[in-house]
Coordinates of C-alpha atoms in Angstrom, one line a residue:
M207 CA 8.1 -8.7 29.6
G208 CA 9.4 -6.7 32.2
V209 CA 8.4 -3.1 31.6
N210 CA 9.8 -0.5 33.5
G211 CA 7.9 2.2 35.2
G212 CA 9.3 5.6 32.9
T213 CA 8.5 3.7 29.5
F214 CA 5.3 5.2 29.1
E215 CA 6.4 8.5 30.2
T216 CA 7.3 9.8 26.9
L217 CA 6.4 9.6 22.7
T218 CA 8.7 7.9 21.0
P219 CA 7.6 7.9 16.8
S220 CA 7.4 3.4 16.2
Q221 CA 7.6 2.4 19.7
F222 CA 6.1 -1.3 19.7
I223 CA 5.4 -2.4 23.1
S224 CA 2.7 -5.6 24.6
F225 CA 2.5 -7.5 28.5
T226 CA 0.6 -9.5 30.0
F227 CA -1.6 -8.0 32.3
P228 CA -3.9 -9.2 35.2
N229 CA -8.1 -8.9 34.0
P230 CA -9.3 -5.7 37.0
S231 CA -12.5 -7.1 35.8
R232 CA -12.6 -10.9 35.6
S233 CA -16.3 -11.8 37.1
S234 CA -18.2 -9.3 34.4
N235 CA -17.3 -9.6 31.1
H236 CA -16.1 -12.5 28.9
Y237 CA -12.4 -12.0 29.2
G238 CA -9.7 -14.3 30.3
D239 CA -7.7 -14.3 33.7
S240 CA -4.9 -12.5 32.5
L241 CA -4.7 -9.7 29.3
R242 CA -2.3 -8.7 26.0
I243 CA -2.1 -5.2 26.1
A244 CA -0.5 -3.1 23.5
V245 CA 1.3 -0.4 23.0
L246 CA 2.1 1.3 19.7
D247 CA 3.5 4.8 19.2
S248 CA 3.1 7.4 16.6
P249 CA 5.8 6.8 13.6
N250 CA 5.8 10.5 13.4
Q251 CA 6.5 12.9 16.1
P252 CA 3.6 13.7 18.6
P253 CA 2.5 16.8 19.0
D254 CA 2.9 19.3 22.1
R255 CA -0.8 17.9 23.3
P256 CA -0.9 14.4 22.3
K257 CA -4.0 12.3 22.4
I258 CA -4.0 8.6 23.5
A259 CA -7.2 6.1 22.7
A260 CA -7.6 3.0 23.3
M261 CA -9.8 0.0 22.1
I262 CA -10.9 -4.0 23.0
V263 CA -10.4 -6.5 20.4
P264 CA -13.2 -8.0 19.9
K265 CA -13.5 -11.9 21.5
D266 CA -12.0 -14.5 19.2
R267 CA -10.5 -12.0 17.0
E268 CA -7.3 -11.9 19.3
D269 CA -5.1 -14.9 17.2
D270 CA -6.2 -12.6 14.1
W271 CA -3.1 -10.4 12.4
I272 CA -5.0 -7.4 12.5
F273 CA -5.0 -7.4 17.0
S274 CA -2.0 -9.6 17.0
T275 CA 1.4 -8.3 15.1
E276 CA 2.6 -5.4 14.8
T277 CA 1.8 -4.7 11.0
G278 CA -2.3 -4.7 12.5
H279 CA -1.3 -2.8 15.6
L280 CA 0.4 -0.1 13.1
Q281 CA -3.3 -0.2 10.3
L282 CA -5.0 0.8 13.2
L283 CA -3.4 3.7 14.6
S284 CA -2.5 5.3 11.0
N285 CA -6.9 4.5 11.0
S286 CA -7.3 7.3 13.4
P287 CA -6.6 10.6 12.5
G288 CA -4.9 13.1 15.3
I289 CA -4.0 10.3 17.8
S290 CA -0.6 9.7 18.3
R291 CA -0.5 6.0 20.9
L292 CA -3.1 3.3 20.7
V293 CA -3.2 0.7 23.3
L294 CA -4.6 -2.9 22.5
V295 CA -6.6 -4.0 25.1
G296 CA -7.7 -8.3 24.3
N297 CA -6.9 -11.5 25.8
L298 CA -4.1 -13.8 24.5
P299 CA -3.6 -15.1 21.4
R300 CA -4.0 -18.1 21.6
D301 CA -1.7 -21.5 21.0
S302 CA -1.6 -21.8 17.3
H303 CA -1.9 -25.4 17.2
H304 CA -5.3 -24.9 19.9
A305 CA -6.6 -22.1 18.3
S306 CA -10.4 -21.1 17.6
S307 CA -10.9 -21.3 14.0
T308 CA -14.0 -19.6 14.1
Y309 CA -16.0 -15.9 14.8
D310 CA -18.7 -14.7 15.9
R311 CA -19.7 -10.9 16.7
R312 CA -22.4 -11.6 19.2
I313 CA -20.8 -14.4 22.3
G314 CA -19.5 -12.0 24.3
H315 CA -21.2 -9.4 23.0
D316 CA -22.7 -7.2 26.2
P317 CA -22.6 -3.7 26.7
A318 CA -23.1 -3.5 29.8
A319 CA -20.9 -5.3 30.5
I320 CA -18.1 -4.0 27.6
A321 CA -18.7 -0.1 30.0
V322 CA -17.6 -1.3 32.9
F323 CA -14.3 -3.4 31.7
E324 CA -13.4 0.1 29.9
E325 CA -14.4 1.1 33.1
R326 CA -11.9 -1.2 35.6
L327 CA -9.2 0.0 32.8
M328 CA -9.2 3.8 33.2
P329 CA -6.8 2.6 35.2
I330 CA -4.5 1.3 33.9
L331 CA -4.8 3.5 31.3
M332 CA -3.8 6.3 32.5
A333 CA -0.9 4.9 33.5
L334 CA 0.4 4.1 30.1
S335 CA -0.4 8.0 29.4
P336 CA 2.4 9.8 28.7
K337 CA 3.4 13.3 31.4
S338 CA 2.6 15.4 28.3
C339 CA -1.6 14.3 27.9
F340 CA -2.1 15.6 32.3
V341 CA -1.3 19.4 31.1
S342 CA -4.9 19.6 31.8
E343 CA -6.3 19.1 34.7
F344 CA -8.9 16.5 32.3
H345 CA -7.2 14.1 30.1
E346 CA -9.1 11.6 28.3
I347 CA -9.0 8.4 27.0
P348 CA -11.8 7.4 24.8
F349 CA -12.3 4.1 23.0
L350 CA -12.3 2.9 19.7
S351 CA -14.3 0.7 18.0
Y352 CA -14.1 -2.0 15.0
E353 CA -16.3 -2.2 12.4
D354 CA -15.7 -4.3 9.7
G355 CA -19.4 -5.7 8.5
V356 CA -17.9 -9.2 9.8
I357 CA -20.8 -11.2 11.7
R358 CA -19.4 -14.6 11.7
S359 CA -15.9 -15.5 10.0
V360 CA -14.3 -19.1 9.5
V361 CA -10.4 -20.0 9.0
V362 CA -10.2 -22.1 5.5
D363 CA -7.1 -22.8 5.8
K364 CA -3.7 -20.9 6.2
C365 CA -0.1 -21.2 3.5
E366 CA 2.6 -19.1 2.9
G367 CA 4.6 -18.5 0.4
S368 CA 7.9 -17.8 -0.9
C369 CA 6.8 -13.5 -1.9
V370 CA 3.5 -13.1 0.4
G371 CA 4.6 -15.1 3.2
E372 CA 2.2 -15.7 5.1
M373 CA -1.2 -15.8 4.0
L374 CA -5.1 -16.6 5.4
I375 CA -7.9 -17.6 3.4
E376 CA -11.0 -17.3 5.1
D377 CA -14.8 -17.5 5.1
V378 CA -17.0 -14.6 6.1
E379 CA -20.7 -13.9 6.8
V380 CA -21.2 -10.0 6.6
E381 CA -24.5 -7.6 6.8
G382 CA -26.6 -7.8 3.8
D383 CA -29.8 -6.4 3.3
R384 CA -32.5 -9.3 3.6
M385 CA -30.3 -12.6 3.1
R386 CA -27.5 -14.5 4.9
E387 CA -24.7 -12.7 3.0
F388 CA -20.8 -14.5 2.6
R389 CA -17.4 -14.4 1.3
R390 CA -14.1 -15.6 1.0
R391 CA -11.7 -13.1 1.6
L392 CA -8.0 -13.5 1.0
R393 CA -5.3 -11.5 3.1
F394 CA -1.4 -11.7 3.9
K395 CA 0.5 -11.0 7.7
R396 CA 2.3 -7.8 6.0
M397 CA -0.3 -6.0 5.4
P398 CA -3.7 -8.1 8.3
N399 CA -6.3 -5.2 7.6
L400 CA -5.9 -5.7 3.8
V401 CA -8.2 -7.7 1.8
Q402 CA -6.4 -9.0 -1.3
T403 CA -9.1 -10.7 -2.6
E404 CA -13.1 -11.5 -2.0
I405 CA -15.8 -13.1 -3.6
R406 CA -19.3 -13.8 -3.0
V407 CA -19.7 -17.7 -2.0
S408 CA -23.2 -19.8 -2.0
P409 CA -24.0 -22.6 0.5
C410 CA -23.8 -25.7 -1.4
R411 CA -27.3 -26.9 0.9
E412 CA -30.2 -24.5 2.2
L413 CA -29.3 -22.9 5.7
G414 CA -33.0 -23.1 7.0
S415 CA -31.8 -21.6 9.9
S416 CA -29.6 -18.3 10.6
D417 CA -28.2 -20.4 13.6
V418 CA -26.0 -22.8 11.5
G419 CA -22.3 -22.0 11.7
I420 CA -20.6 -20.7 9.1
G421 CA -18.5 -23.4 10.4
E422 CA -21.4 -26.0 9.6
V423 CA -21.5 -25.9 6.2
E424 CA -19.3 -26.1 2.9
F425 CA -18.8 -23.4 -0.3
F426 CA -18.3 -22.7 -3.4
P427 CA -17.4 -19.0 -5.6
D428 CA -19.5 -17.6 -7.1
T429 CA -17.0 -15.6 -9.4
S430 CA -20.2 -14.2 -11.5
C431 CA -20.1 -10.6 -10.1
L432 CA -17.2 -8.7 -8.9
V433 CA -17.9 -7.8 -4.9
H434 CA -14.5 -5.6 -3.8
P435 CA -15.0 -2.1 -4.0
Y436 CA -12.3 -1.0 -6.8
L437 CA -12.6 -3.6 -9.6
P438 CA -16.2 -2.9 -10.8
P439 CA -14.6 0.5 -10.9
M440 CA -11.9 -0.9 -13.0
V441 CA -13.8 -2.5 -15.5
A442 CA -15.9 0.4 -15.7
G443 CA -12.5 2.2 -17.3
V444 CA -13.2 -0.1 -19.8
S445 CA -15.7 1.0 -21.1
L446 CA -13.8 4.4 -22.5
I447 CA -13.0 2.4 -25.5
A448 CA -15.3 -0.4 -26.0
S449 CA -16.2 0.7 -29.5
N450 CA -12.5 -0.4 -30.5
L451 CA -13.3 -3.5 -29.0
E452 CA -16.6 -4.2 -30.2
D453 CA -14.4 -3.3 -34.3
C454 CA -12.1 -5.9 -32.6
V455 CA -14.9 -8.9 -32.2
R456 CA -16.4 -8.3 -35.3
L457 CA -13.2 -9.1 -36.9
G458 CA -13.2 -12.6 -34.7
S459 CA -11.3 -12.0 -32.4
K460 CA -11.7 -12.0 -28.3
P461 CA -10.2 -8.2 -27.0
R462 CA -6.8 -8.9 -24.7
A463 CA -5.8 -7.6 -20.9
F464 CA -3.2 -8.4 -19.2
C465 CA -3.2 -8.4 -15.3
V466 CA -0.8 -7.7 -13.2
G467 CA -0.7 -9.2 -9.7
V468 CA -3.2 -11.9 -9.9
G469 CA -4.5 -12.3 -6.0
G470 CA -7.4 -15.0 -5.6
G471 CA -8.2 -14.5 -9.6
S472 CA -11.5 -13.2 -9.7
L473 CA -10.8 -10.2 -12.2
L474 CA -8.8 -11.6 -14.5
T475 CA -12.2 -14.9 -14.1
F476 CA -14.9 -11.7 -14.6
L477 CA -12.9 -9.7 -17.6
H478 CA -12.7 -14.0 -19.0
T479 CA -16.7 -15.3 -18.5
Q480 CA -18.4 -11.8 -17.9
L481 CA -16.7 -9.6 -20.7
G482 CA -15.3 -12.5 -23.1
F483 CA -11.6 -11.2 -23.2
E484 CA -8.5 -13.2 -23.3
V485 CA -6.7 -12.6 -20.3
I486 CA -2.9 -13.5 -19.2
G487 CA -2.1 -12.9 -15.6
V488 CA 1.5 -12.2 -14.0
E489 CA 1.5 -13.4 -10.1
S490 CA 4.7 -13.1 -8.0
D491 CA 4.0 -15.6 -6.1
E492 CA 2.8 -19.2 -7.5
K493 CA 1.4 -20.5 -3.6
V494 CA -0.8 -17.4 -4.7
I495 CA -1.2 -18.5 -7.8
E496 CA -2.3 -22.2 -6.4
V497 CA -4.2 -20.7 -3.9
A498 CA -6.3 -19.1 -6.3
K499 CA -7.2 -21.8 -8.3
R500 CA -8.5 -23.5 -5.2
Y501 CA -10.1 -21.6 -3.2
F502 CA -11.7 -18.5 -6.0
G503 CA -12.6 -20.0 -8.5
L504 CA -10.4 -19.8 -11.3
V505 CA -9.4 -22.1 -14.3
E506 CA -7.8 -21.9 -16.5
G507 CA -7.7 -22.7 -20.3
Q508 CA -7.4 -21.3 -24.0
S509 CA -8.0 -18.0 -23.2
L510 CA -7.4 -17.6 -19.3
R511 CA -4.4 -18.2 -19.0
V512 CA -1.4 -16.5 -15.3
S513 CA 2.3 -17.4 -15.0
V514 CA 5.0 -16.6 -11.9
G515 CA 6.4 -13.5 -12.6
D516 CA 7.4 -9.9 -11.4
G517 CA 4.8 -7.1 -14.0
I518 CA 7.1 -4.3 -13.2
E519 CA 10.8 -6.4 -13.9
I520 CA 8.5 -7.8 -17.1
F521 CA 7.6 -3.8 -18.4
K522 CA 11.5 -3.0 -17.2
N523 CA 12.9 -5.4 -20.1
L524 CA 10.3 -4.6 -22.8
A525 CA 11.6 -0.7 -22.0
G526 CA 14.6 -1.6 -22.4
Q527 CA 14.7 -3.0 -25.9
M528 CA 12.8 0.4 -27.1
P529 CA 11.6 1.3 -29.5
S530 CA 11.0 -1.9 -31.7
C531 CA 9.8 -3.8 -28.7
N532 CA 5.7 -4.3 -27.9
M533 CA 4.7 -8.0 -26.7
G534 CA 5.4 -9.3 -30.6
S535 CA 9.2 -8.3 -29.6
I536 CA 9.2 -12.4 -27.8
S537 CA 13.6 -11.9 -27.3
A538 CA 11.8 -9.2 -24.5
L539 CA 10.2 -12.0 -23.2
E540 CA 12.6 -14.7 -23.3
S541 CA 15.0 -13.0 -21.0
Y542 CA 13.1 -12.3 -18.6
G543 CA 12.2 -16.0 -18.4
N544 CA 8.0 -16.3 -19.2
R545 CA 9.0 -18.9 -21.6
D546 CA 5.8 -21.0 -20.7
V547 CA 3.2 -18.5 -21.7
L548 CA 5.3 -16.6 -24.7
G549 CA 2.5 -17.9 -27.3
Y550 CA -0.1 -15.8 -25.3
Y551 CA 2.6 -12.8 -26.0
R552 CA 2.9 -12.8 -29.2
Q553 CA 0.1 -9.4 -29.7
P554 CA -0.6 -6.2 -28.1
F555 CA -3.4 -6.0 -25.5
D556 CA -6.0 -3.7 -25.0
V557 CA -6.0 -3.1 -21.6
I558 CA -3.4 -3.7 -18.5
M559 CA -4.9 -3.6 -15.4
V560 CA -2.2 -3.4 -12.4
D561 CA -3.9 -4.0 -9.1
L562 CA -0.4 -3.9 -6.7
D563 CA 0.0 -2.6 -3.2
S564 CA 3.3 -1.5 -1.8
R565 CA 4.1 -3.6 -0.1
D566 CA 5.5 -1.8 3.3
A567 CA 2.8 -1.0 6.2
R568 CA 5.1 0.6 8.0
N569 CA 4.8 3.3 5.5
G570 CA 0.4 3.5 5.7
L571 CA -1.5 1.6 2.7
S572 CA -0.7 2.8 -0.2
A573 CA -1.3 1.7 -3.5
P574 CA 0.6 1.1 -6.8
P575 CA 4.7 0.7 -5.6
L576 CA 6.4 3.7 -6.5
E577 CA 8.4 1.8 -8.5
F578 CA 5.2 0.8 -10.9
I579 CA 5.2 4.3 -11.9
Q580 CA 9.4 5.0 -12.3
K581 CA 9.2 5.6 -16.8
P582 CA 11.1 3.3 -18.0
V583 CA 8.3 0.5 -16.6
L584 CA 5.5 3.1 -18.3
L585 CA 7.2 2.8 -21.1
G586 CA 6.7 -0.2 -20.9
A587 CA 4.0 -1.3 -20.0
K588 CA 3.1 1.6 -23.3
S589 CA 4.4 -0.6 -25.7
A590 CA 2.5 -4.0 -24.5
L591 CA -0.8 -1.9 -25.7
R592 CA -2.8 -1.5 -29.2
K593 CA -2.8 2.1 -29.4
T594 CA -6.0 2.3 -28.8
G595 CA -5.4 0.7 -25.5
I596 CA -5.9 2.0 -22.2
L597 CA -3.3 1.1 -18.4
V598 CA -6.3 0.5 -15.9
L599 CA -4.5 1.0 -12.3
N600 CA -6.2 0.3 -8.3
V601 CA -4.2 3.6 -6.4
I602 CA -4.1 3.8 -2.7
P603 CA -3.0 7.3 -2.3
Q604 CA -1.4 7.9 1.4
N605 CA -2.0 11.6 0.8
R606 CA -2.7 14.2 -2.1
C607 CA 1.2 14.4 -2.8
F608 CA 1.7 11.0 -3.3
Y609 CA -1.3 10.9 -6.2
D610 CA -0.2 13.9 -7.8
L611 CA 3.3 12.3 -8.2
I612 CA 0.6 9.0 -10.0
I613 CA -0.5 12.0 -11.7
R614 CA 2.7 13.3 -12.7
S615 CA 4.4 10.3 -13.2
L616 CA 1.5 9.2 -16.1
L617 CA 1.4 12.4 -18.1
E618 CA 4.7 12.8 -18.8
V619 CA 4.3 8.7 -20.6
F620 CA 0.3 9.4 -21.9
P621 CA -1.7 11.5 -23.3
E622 CA -4.4 11.5 -21.5
L623 CA -6.0 10.2 -18.0
Y624 CA -9.1 9.8 -17.1
E625 CA -10.3 9.5 -12.6
L626 CA -12.7 7.2 -10.7
N627 CA -13.5 8.0 -7.3
V628 CA -13.9 4.7 -6.0
G629 CA -15.8 6.5 -3.2
N630 CA -14.6 4.6 -0.5
N631 CA -12.9 6.8 1.5
E632 CA -9.4 4.5 0.3
N633 CA -9.3 3.7 -4.0
Y634 CA -9.2 5.8 -7.3
V635 CA -8.5 3.8 -10.7
I636 CA -6.6 5.5 -13.0
I637 CA -7.3 4.9 -16.5
A638 CA -4.4 6.0 -19.3
A639 CA -5.0 5.9 -23.0
V640 CA -2.4 5.2 -25.0
S641 CA -4.0 7.9 -27.9
P642 CA -6.4 10.5 -27.2
I643 CA -9.9 9.1 -26.5
S644 CA -12.0 10.5 -29.4
P645 CA -15.8 11.4 -27.6
F646 CA -18.2 8.9 -27.5
P647 CA -20.2 8.0 -30.7
N648 CA -23.8 6.6 -30.0
I649 CA -22.4 3.1 -28.0
S650 CA -26.4 1.7 -27.7
E651 CA -25.8 -0.8 -29.4
N652 CA -22.3 -2.2 -29.1
L653 CA -22.2 -5.7 -27.7
I654 CA -19.5 -5.2 -25.4
F655 CA -21.0 -2.0 -24.2
K656 CA -24.6 -4.1 -23.5
K657 CA -22.1 -6.5 -21.3
L658 CA -20.5 -3.5 -19.0
K659 CA -23.4 -1.8 -18.3
S660 CA -25.2 -5.1 -17.5
A661 CA -21.6 -6.6 -15.5
V662 CA -21.3 -3.5 -13.4
P663 CA -23.0 -0.6 -12.2
W664 CA -23.7 2.1 -14.3
Q665 CA -23.2 5.2 -11.4
Y666 CA -19.4 3.7 -11.8
I667 CA -19.1 4.1 -16.7
N668 CA -20.6 7.2 -16.1
S669 CA -18.7 8.9 -13.1
I670 CA -15.5 8.1 -14.9
R671 CA -14.1 12.5 -15.9
K672 CA -11.0 13.2 -18.1
L673 CA -8.0 14.6 -16.0
E674 CA -6.6 18.0 -17.2
G675 CA -2.9 18.5 -17.9

């Protein structure tokens, strides 16, 4: 596209412009003759002394939604505190029919060549700087780096769902201690920097050399462990009601979990296979469920069922039929249209686990959506739980105000809250109890607790703290 000379002289909140520019350093790097330059201004009002930064898109990742879409660009900018304008420089995205589906960070990784490339990009970056950056004599433009621990990756499949839109399934090799470590990931185009699901995968044959490419072998899902950072802490929340669950097991019943947001299904599978839960999952997009079964090892059976539906609407529906309704109120669910799994809603649940994001990256990554913490929804969720039940939430707060709002909303409905800091500077787990939880008795012989200790790192169980209202 053509760009007017004065386009970049001022900062315009949320302005996004991309254009093609000749490579000023073609002979000394692995980038093409023409470069894609994308410029995004922060949605916030600019300060008097703004800062701009640049980032070179890793070679062979120019087609990755993280770098090729405005949404991905916005998330990169949001993760760069104090930066008012972020400029991405990389190869032109390729025709999807001819694009390479593999990435190897070793290819084109020449620090000396990159340093020369950065130096020769500086004149165009200066030209892309707003006038307010030149108040002082010295104007510095730092180059940011993108690190996600991916050594190699290969696209397994791309598809589109009616609710979540385009999605990507990819196998990646990540940095490990000794052995090669492989993962399978699910990402959505609407929020490309967020890994929706991640599981461990194992090669179908022995890999004799580190030079064997990730696209040269087939993998099978390993659902015996949880590798997504916030899922083990969510499961650790079950320790708060381990004694009650043990009583349930002694009476010949399975503990029951209701999961809102299925993704790749790793949480559902783990609760079922490792902890012995009867699990029901609800996912808004049928295509996501299909992907979970095909690529992530989700297998339905008598004690693990998944249906298409909106968990928030289900809880609203239940709240509308209070005070008599709970998951035994079949009419509440019939009116929502979940007749295919009604038999599995007849008894209240011990645990409800909610893993839903805001679906809108324009205001930054956050979870859960604000719709979930509306009082009718929380009342409906509470009515679906036993008196000894808990609601477990994955929380990604945009800021402290957002986090405090979630806490206040939960305390209007639930008498006790517990918190677990995941420790990744992003996620928290909040556990809301229907009834006050008694101090831990001696549960060293508790079967559920033993399973938890073997399945979840002890530090998560030990780090759960009660929030004072």
